[in-house]
CSV table of C-alpha atoms in Angstrom, one decimal:
chain,number,residue,atom,x,y,z
Q,384,MET,CA,-48.2,10.1,-45.8
Q,385,LYS,CA,-47.2,6.3,-44.1
Q,386,ALA,CA,-43.7,7.6,-44.6
Q,387,SER,CA,-43.8,10.5,-42.7
Q,388,LYS,CA,-45.4,8.4,-39.7
Q,389,ILE,CA,-43.0,6.1,-39.7
Q,390,LEU,CA,-40.5,8.5,-39.4
Q,391,ILE,CA,-42.6,10.3,-36.8
Q,392,ILE,CA,-42.5,7.2,-34.8
Q,393,VAL,CA,-38.5,5.9,-35.1
Q,394,LEU,CA,-38.1,9.7,-34.1
Q,395,LEU,CA,-40.2,9.3,-30.8
Q,396,ILE,CA,-38.6,6.0,-29.9
Q,397,VAL,CA,-35.1,7.6,-30.4
Q,398,VAL,CA,-36.0,10.6,-28.1
Q,399,VAL,CA,-37.7,8.1,-25.8
Q,400,LEU,CA,-34.5,6.0,-25.8
Q,401,LEU,CA,-32.0,9.0,-25.6
Q,402,THR,CA,-34.0,10.3,-22.2
Q,403,CYS,CA,-33.8,6.7,-20.9
Q,404,VAL,CA,-30.0,6.7,-21.1
Q,405,ILE,CA,-29.5,10.4,-20.4
Q,406,PHE,CA,-31.6,9.2,-16.6
Q,407,VAL,CA,-29.4,6.2,-16.1
Q,408,MET,CA,-26.1,7.6,-16.6
Q,409,LYS,CA,-27.1,10.5,-14.7
Q,410,VAL,CA,-28.2,8.2,-11.6
Q,411,TYR,CA,-25.7,5.6,-11.9
Q,412,GLY,CA,-22.6,8.3,-12.3
Q,413,LYS,CA,-23.6,10.3,-9.1
Q,414,ASN,CA,-24.1,7.2,-7.2
Q,415,GLY,CA,-20.7,6.2,-8.2
Q,416,SER,CA,-18.6,9.2,-7.7
Q,417,GLU,CA,-20.4,9.8,-4.1
Q,418,ASP,CA,-19.3,5.8,-3.0
Q,419,LYS,CA,-15.9,6.7,-4.1
Q,420,GLU,CA,-13.9,7.3,-0.4
Q,421,GLN,CA,-10.4,8.7,0.2
Q,422,THR,CA,-7.8,6.4,0.5
Q,423,TYR,CA,-4.2,7.4,1.4
Q,424,SER,CA,-1.1,5.1,1.0
Q,425,LEU,CA,2.3,4.7,2.6
Q,426,THR,CA,5.1,3.4,0.3
Q,427,LEU,CA,7.8,1.7,2.6
Q,428,ASP,CA,11.6,1.9,1.6
Q,429,THR,CA,12.7,-1.2,-0.2
Q,430,LEU,CA,13.0,-4.2,2.5
Q,431,TYR,CA,15.7,-7.1,2.1
Q,432,CYS,CA,14.3,-10.0,4.0
Q,433,ASP,CA,15.8,-13.8,4.8
Q,434,ILE,CA,14.0,-16.7,3.7
Q,435,LYS,CA,13.7,-19.5,6.2
Q,436,ASP,CA,15.7,-22.4,5.2
Q,437,SER,CA,17.4,-21.1,2.0
Q,438,LYS,CA,20.4,-19.0,1.3
Q,439,SER,CA,18.1,-17.0,-0.9
Q,440,ILE,CA,16.7,-13.3,0.1
Q,441,VAL,CA,13.5,-11.4,-1.1
Q,442,ARG,CA,13.8,-8.0,-2.2
Q,443,ILE,CA,10.1,-6.2,-1.5
Q,444,ASN,CA,8.6,-2.7,-1.8
Q,445,ILE,CA,5.3,-2.3,0.0
Q,446,THR,CA,2.3,0.3,-0.2
Q,447,ILE,CA,-0.2,0.2,2.5
Q,448,GLU,CA,-3.4,1.7,1.8
Q,449,THR,CA,-5.7,3.1,4.3
Q,450,ASN,CA,-9.0,5.1,4.0
Q,451,LYS,CA,-8.7,6.9,7.1
Q,452,GLU,CA,-6.1,10.0,7.4
Q,453,GLU,CA,-5.5,9.5,11.4
Q,454,THR,CA,-4.3,5.7,10.4
Q,455,PHE,CA,-2.1,6.8,7.5
Q,456,GLU,CA,-0.5,9.2,10.3
Q,457,LEU,CA,0.0,6.5,12.8
Q,458,LEU,CA,1.4,4.6,10.2
Q,459,THR,CA,4.3,7.0,9.2
Q,460,LYS,CA,5.1,7.3,12.8
Q,461,LYS,CA,5.4,3.7,13.4
Q,462,MET,CA,7.1,3.0,10.0
Q,463,TYR,CA,9.4,1.2,12.2
Q,464,ILE,CA,7.5,-1.2,13.8
Q,465,ILE,CA,5.6,-2.5,10.7
Q,466,LYS,CA,9.1,-2.8,8.7
Q,467,ASN,CA,10.2,-5.2,11.7
Q,468,ASN,CA,7.0,-7.0,11.5
Q,469,VAL,CA,6.8,-7.7,7.5
Q,470,ASN,CA,10.7,-8.8,8.0
Q,471,GLU,CA,9.7,-11.0,10.8
Q,472,ILE,CA,6.6,-12.5,8.9
Q,473,VAL,CA,8.8,-12.9,5.8
Q,474,ARG,CA,11.9,-15.0,7.4
Q,475,ASN,CA,9.2,-17.5,8.5
Q,476,LYS,CA,8.1,-18.5,5.2
Q,477,THR,CA,10.0,-21.0,3.2
Q,478,GLU,CA,10.9,-20.2,-0.4
Q,479,GLU,CA,8.6,-22.6,-1.5
Q,480,GLU,CA,5.9,-20.4,0.2
Q,481,LEU,CA,6.8,-17.2,-1.4
Q,482,LYS,CA,6.8,-18.7,-4.9
Q,483,GLY,CA,4.1,-18.2,-7.2
Q,484,LYS,CA,0.9,-15.9,-7.0
Q,485,ASP,CA,-1.0,-17.5,-4.3
Q,486,GLY,CA,2.6,-17.1,-2.0
Q,487,GLN,CA,2.3,-13.5,-2.5
Q,488,VAL,CA,-1.4,-13.2,-2.1
Q,489,SER,CA,-0.8,-15.3,0.9
Q,490,LEU,CA,2.2,-12.9,2.0
Q,491,GLN,CA,0.0,-9.7,1.4
Q,492,ARG,CA,-3.0,-11.0,3.4
Q,493,GLU,CA,-1.0,-12.0,6.4
Q,494,ILE,CA,0.8,-8.5,6.4
Q,495,LYS,CA,-2.6,-6.8,6.3
Q,496,ASN,CA,-3.9,-8.8,9.1
Q,497,ASN,CA,-0.7,-8.3,11.0
Q,498,LEU,CA,-1.1,-4.8,10.9
Q,499,ILE,CA,-4.8,-4.4,11.7
Q,500,GLN,CA,-4.1,-6.7,14.7
Q,501,VAL,CA,-1.0,-4.7,15.8
Q,502,PHE,CA,-2.0,-1.2,15.7
Q,503,ASN,CA,-6.0,-2.4,16.1
Q,504,GLU,CA,-7.2,-0.3,12.8
Q,505,ASP,CA,-9.8,-1.8,10.5
Q,506,SER,CA,-9.1,1.1,7.9
Q,507,ILE,CA,-6.1,-0.5,6.6
Q,508,VAL,CA,-7.6,-1.5,3.3
Q,509,ASN,CA,-5.0,-3.4,1.4
Q,510,VAL,CA,-1.0,-4.1,1.0
Q,511,TYR,CA,0.3,-4.2,-2.2
Q,512,PHE,CA,3.6,-5.3,-3.5
Q,513,ASN,CA,5.5,-2.8,-6.0
Q,514,GLU,CA,8.4,-5.2,-6.1
Q,515,PHE,CA,8.5,-8.4,-5.1
Q,516,VAL,CA,12.0,-10.4,-6.2
Q,517,ILE,CA,13.6,-13.6,-4.6
Q,518,GLN,CA,17.7,-13.6,-4.9
């Protein structure tokens, strides 16, 4: 009799725990999928930019991420402005400013802020470097 009571108690505990786990997974699973918003990404052609006070050049390939389709369409139409601005920003950087992770992160932030300012669009989420090579 004692063994059967222990077995029943263990089974009840397992059922309660499984119920809790399933409930938590359903609640957080729904919120996670609902919060995910659509993003659009625009990848530019590879750019070759001179570096300030250096004989080196930078070869970069950039992807711009936005969360609005209208912004994506605007950026696609105005790609020449984006390329020009990226080129101007990079040309005003020294090789030391571009080297290392901090240099790349700083450049990404500067390009993103420039695009937000030029296009007056806060929906530009991020700028990514697909390729970043100093030659």
